[in-house]
Each structure stands twice: as structure tokens, then as C-alpha cells.
CSV table of C-alpha atoms in Angstrom, one decimal:
chain,number,residue,atom,x,y,z
A,1,ILE,CA,74.0,-21.3,-0.1
A,2,VAL,CA,73.5,-23.5,2.9
A,3,ILE,CA,70.9,-21.2,4.3
A,4,PRO,CA,68.6,-21.0,1.1
A,5,ILE,CA,69.0,-25.0,0.7
A,6,LEU,CA,68.2,-25.5,4.4
A,7,PHE,CA,65.0,-23.2,3.9
A,8,LEU,CA,64.1,-25.1,1.0
A,9,ILE,CA,64.6,-28.5,2.8
A,10,SER,CA,62.5,-27.0,5.6
A,11,LEU,CA,59.7,-26.1,3.3
A,12,LEU,CA,59.9,-29.5,1.6
A,13,ILE,CA,59.5,-31.2,5.0
A,14,GLY,CA,56.7,-28.8,6.3
A,15,PHE,CA,55.0,-29.6,2.9
A,16,ILE,CA,55.4,-33.5,3.4
A,17,VAL,CA,54.1,-33.3,7.3
A,18,LYS,CA,51.2,-31.2,6.2
A,19,ASN,CA,50.1,-33.4,3.2
A,20,SER,CA,50.9,-36.6,5.1
A,21,ILE,CA,50.2,-36.2,8.8
A,22,ILE,CA,48.3,-33.2,9.4
A,23,LYS,CA,45.9,-33.2,6.5
A,24,PRO,CA,44.6,-36.8,7.1
A,25,ILE,CA,44.0,-35.6,10.7
A,26,ALA,CA,42.3,-32.6,9.7
A,27,ILE,CA,40.0,-34.7,7.3
A,28,LEU,CA,39.2,-37.1,10.1
A,29,ASN,CA,38.5,-34.3,12.5
A,30,ASP,CA,35.9,-32.8,9.9
A,31,ALA,CA,34.5,-36.2,9.4
A,32,LEU,CA,34.1,-36.6,13.1
A,33,LYS,CA,32.3,-33.3,13.3
A,34,ARG,CA,29.9,-34.3,10.6
A,35,ILE,CA,29.1,-37.5,12.6
A,36,SER,CA,28.2,-35.6,15.4
A,37,GLU,CA,25.6,-33.9,13.4
A,38,GLU,CA,24.2,-37.2,12.4
A,39,ASP,CA,25.7,-37.1,8.7
A,40,LEU,CA,26.8,-40.9,8.4
A,41,ASP,CA,27.3,-40.7,4.6
A,42,ILE,CA,31.0,-40.0,5.1
A,43,VAL,CA,33.7,-41.9,3.2
A,44,ILE,CA,37.1,-40.9,3.3
A,45,LYS,CA,39.4,-41.7,0.6
A,46,PRO,CA,42.6,-43.3,2.3
A,47,GLN,CA,45.8,-41.2,2.1
A,48,GLY,CA,48.9,-40.4,4.0
A,49,PHE,CA,51.1,-43.0,5.6
A,50,ASP,CA,50.1,-46.8,6.2
A,51,GLU,CA,49.1,-46.0,9.8
A,52,HIS,CA,46.9,-43.2,8.4
A,53,ARG,CA,45.4,-45.3,5.9
A,54,MET,CA,44.6,-48.1,8.6
A,55,LEU,CA,42.9,-45.6,10.6
A,56,ILE,CA,40.9,-44.2,7.9
A,57,LYS,CA,39.8,-47.6,6.8
A,58,SER,CA,38.7,-48.3,10.3
A,59,PHE,CA,36.9,-45.0,10.4
A,60,ASN,CA,35.1,-45.8,7.2
A,61,GLN,CA,34.1,-49.3,8.6
A,62,MET,CA,32.9,-47.5,11.9
A,63,THR,CA,30.6,-45.3,9.8
A,64,THR,CA,29.1,-48.1,7.7
A,65,MET,CA,28.4,-50.0,11.0
A,66,LEU,CA,26.9,-46.6,12.7
A,67,LYS,CA,24.6,-46.2,9.4
A,68,GLU,CA,23.5,-49.8,9.6
A,69,SER,CA,22.7,-49.6,13.3
A,70,LYS,CA,20.9,-46.3,12.8
A,71,LYS,CA,18.8,-47.9,10.2
A,72,LYS,CA,18.0,-50.8,12.4
A,73,ILE,CA,17.1,-48.3,15.4
A,74,ASP,CA,14.9,-46.2,13.1
A,75,GLU,CA,13.1,-49.5,12.0
A,76,THR,CA,12.6,-50.5,15.5
A,77,ALA,CA,11.4,-47.1,16.4
A,78,ASN,CA,8.9,-47.2,13.8
A,79,LYS,CA,7.6,-50.6,14.6
A,80,LEU,CA,7.1,-49.5,18.3
A,81,LYS,CA,5.2,-46.5,17.1
A,82,ILE,CA,2.9,-48.6,15.1
A,83,GLN,CA,2.4,-50.9,18.1
A,84,LEU,CA,1.7,-47.8,20.4
A,85,VAL,CA,-0.8,-46.6,18.1
A,86,GLN,CA,-2.5,-50.1,17.7
A,87,ASN,CA,-2.4,-50.4,21.6
A,88,GLN,CA,-3.7,-47.0,21.8
A,89,SER,CA,-6.7,-48.0,19.5
A,90,LEU,CA,-7.3,-51.4,21.3
A,91,GLN,CA,-7.3,-49.4,24.7
A,92,ASN,CA,-10.0,-46.8,23.2
A,93,ALA,CA,-12.0,-49.7,22.0
A,94,LEU,CA,-11.9,-51.4,25.3
A,95,ASN,CA,-12.7,-48.2,27.3
A,96,GLU,CA,-15.6,-47.5,25.0
A,97,ALA,CA,-17.2,-50.8,25.2
A,98,SER,CA,-16.1,-52.2,28.6
A,99,ILE,CA,-16.0,-51.4,32.5
A,100,ILE,CA,-12.4,-51.8,33.2
A,101,ALA,CA,-10.9,-52.0,37.0
A,102,ILE,CA,-7.7,-53.0,38.3
A,103,THR,CA,-7.2,-53.8,41.8
A,104,ASP,CA,-4.4,-54.6,44.2
A,105,LYS,CA,-3.8,-57.8,45.6
A,106,GLU,CA,-6.1,-57.1,48.6
A,107,GLY,CA,-9.0,-56.0,46.3
A,108,ALA,CA,-8.8,-52.1,46.4
A,109,ILE,CA,-9.4,-50.4,43.3
A,110,THR,CA,-6.3,-48.8,41.8
A,111,TYR,CA,-7.6,-47.9,38.3
A,112,CYS,CA,-11.0,-47.5,36.8
A,113,ASN,CA,-12.1,-46.2,33.4
A,114,LYS,CA,-14.5,-43.7,32.5
A,115,LYS,CA,-17.1,-46.4,31.4
A,116,PHE,CA,-16.9,-47.7,35.2
A,117,GLU,CA,-17.7,-44.3,36.3
A,118,GLU,CA,-20.4,-43.8,34.0
A,119,ILE,CA,-22.4,-47.2,34.6
A,120,SER,CA,-21.7,-47.2,38.6
A,121,LYS,CA,-22.6,-43.5,39.0
A,122,TYR,CA,-19.5,-43.0,41.2
A,123,SER,CA,-16.6,-40.9,40.4
A,124,ALA,CA,-13.0,-42.3,40.1
A,125,LYS,CA,-12.1,-40.3,43.2
A,126,GLU,CA,-15.0,-42.2,44.9
A,127,LEU,CA,-14.1,-45.6,43.7
A,128,LEU,CA,-10.1,-45.5,44.1
A,129,GLY,CA,-9.0,-47.1,47.3
A,130,GLN,CA,-12.5,-48.7,47.8
A,131,ASN,CA,-13.1,-52.4,47.5
A,132,HIS,CA,-15.8,-53.7,44.9
A,133,ARG,CA,-18.2,-54.2,48.0
A,134,ILE,CA,-19.1,-50.6,47.5
A,135,LEU,CA,-21.0,-52.0,44.3
A,136,LYS,CA,-22.7,-54.9,46.3
A,137,SER,CA,-26.4,-55.2,45.5
A,138,GLY,CA,-27.2,-58.0,48.2
A,139,PHE,CA,-28.4,-60.2,45.3
A,140,ASN,CA,-25.6,-62.5,45.1
A,141,PRO,CA,-24.8,-64.6,48.3
A,142,ALA,CA,-21.7,-64.6,50.4
A,143,GLU,CA,-20.7,-67.9,49.0
A,144,PHE,CA,-20.7,-66.5,45.5
A,145,TYR,CA,-18.1,-63.8,46.6
A,146,GLU,CA,-16.2,-66.5,48.7
A,147,ASN,CA,-15.9,-68.7,45.5
A,148,LEU,CA,-14.7,-65.7,43.3
A,149,TRP,CA,-12.1,-64.6,45.8
A,150,GLU,CA,-10.8,-68.2,46.3
A,151,THR,CA,-10.5,-68.6,42.5
A,152,ILE,CA,-8.6,-65.5,41.6
A,153,SER,CA,-6.5,-65.7,44.9
A,154,LEU,CA,-5.2,-69.1,43.6
A,155,GLY,CA,-4.2,-67.3,40.2
A,156,ASN,CA,-7.0,-68.6,38.4
A,157,ILE,CA,-9.5,-66.7,36.1
A,158,TRP,CA,-13.0,-66.3,37.4
A,159,ARG,CA,-16.0,-65.6,35.2
A,160,GLY,CA,-19.7,-64.9,36.1
A,161,ASP,CA,-22.5,-62.5,36.2
A,162,ILE,CA,-22.8,-60.0,39.1
A,163,LYS,CA,-25.7,-57.9,39.9
A,164,ASN,CA,-24.3,-54.5,41.2
A,165,LYS,CA,-25.8,-51.3,42.7
A,166,ALA,CA,-25.1,-47.9,41.4
A,167,LYS,CA,-24.6,-44.8,43.5
A,168,ASP,CA,-28.2,-43.7,42.6
A,169,GLY,CA,-29.6,-47.3,43.9
A,170,SER,CA,-30.2,-48.5,40.4
A,171,PHE,CA,-29.2,-51.9,39.7
A,172,TYR,CA,-27.1,-53.4,36.6
A,173,TRP,CA,-25.9,-56.6,35.7
A,174,VAL,CA,-22.3,-57.2,34.5
A,175,LYS,CA,-20.6,-60.2,32.8
A,176,THR,CA,-17.3,-60.4,34.7
A,177,PRO,CA,-14.0,-62.1,33.8
A,178,ILE,CA,-11.6,-61.5,36.6
A,179,MET,CA,-7.9,-62.2,35.5
A,180,PRO,CA,-5.3,-62.3,38.2
A,181,VAL,CA,-1.7,-60.7,37.4
A,182,LEU,CA,0.9,-63.0,38.6
A,183,ASP,CA,4.5,-62.5,39.8
A,184,GLU,CA,7.5,-64.7,39.0
A,185,ASN,CA,6.3,-67.1,42.0
A,186,LYS,CA,2.9,-67.3,40.2
A,187,GLN,CA,1.4,-65.3,43.0
A,188,PRO,CA,-1.3,-62.7,42.3
A,189,VAL,CA,-0.1,-59.1,42.5
A,190,ARG,CA,-3.1,-57.5,41.2
A,191,TYR,CA,-6.3,-58.3,39.4
A,192,ILE,CA,-8.0,-56.9,36.3
A,193,ALA,CA,-11.7,-57.0,35.6
A,194,ILE,CA,-13.2,-56.2,32.2
A,195,ARG,CA,-16.8,-56.3,32.4
A,196,THR,CA,-19.6,-55.9,30.0
């Protein structure tokens, strides 16, 4: 009689342990797998002992917070995509309508767009690393360029009209603003020219 009673007690204890300890842990484990697959619509019904109920409640709060965070991240990503498209459109419009050049602080060309190549008749390979003197027509006097350089070296925007000479010897005028890009100490680190 004792052995069957002990056997029944063992089965009862096993059933209690399974339903109150192992089952909630298995449910949490399955839920964690679903979260790792980005399924954040999980809500677990509290069950088991008080400790398990607290753990499940914390888990549900965590999934709610993850869901809200993911929503904010998705909204931010969509805004960034829109800005990227707008920036790309703006860049395309600028490239189509303007001659754009970026130089380092010494004046060597580090970037030029296709419009610059088209108007100057120089390839990007020929322009990069060169100073804008490569385009000098001889029309503007030395004082003109000294004033230009002094203005931008002090961190100010220079505006003016310059007569340039293309590679094929032809001349062209450009309306030119040159904007310094300043570091945290307000010192120029590069210059951007957007000419028309």
C-alpha cells in the first residue's frame, strides 16, 4: 500500500512541478524565441507561483517597451529615408545647374562635379589635386585673388564674378560664392564653391 501511495504522491508532485515551474519556463522560452524572430505581439498570461507571475509580468512589460522602441526606430528610419531622398534630389538639382568644387584649406581641389568637368573641359582626374589657378584666364588682377583668399581664410564667404579659361582655351564667366567650412575653433578646414 505504501509503494502505490508513494508512487501517486510522486506523480502528483511531478504534475505540480511540471505545471507550476517547468511549464511557465517553457512558455517564456518559446516567447523568447519568437522575440528573436521579431515577433513582438506576445502577451503571456500570468501563471505559476508568485515569482513566476512577477517574471511573466516583467516579460510582458519588456515586450511592450520593445514594441514601442521598434515603432520609434521604424518611424525615425522612414524619416531618414525621406531626408535622404530629398537630399539626393537637392544634390541632383545642384549638380545639374551648378559648377561645384570643394578644396582643402590650401586650395587643392578635392571634389568636382560633372558640370565642372563639362564647363572647364578638364576631367576630374586632371582637376583633383590642382589649385583653381589651372583655370586662371589672366583677366582678374592679382589683388582680386588676394582679396578672395584673405576673405575665405578669415572664415568669411566671398562672392564675385570670375573669368576663367577652359582647357580648350575658351573663356567663361562664373558667378561664384566661396563658403569656408569651419572647425570647432572657427578655422577653415575646406572651401566649397557653387558657381553658376
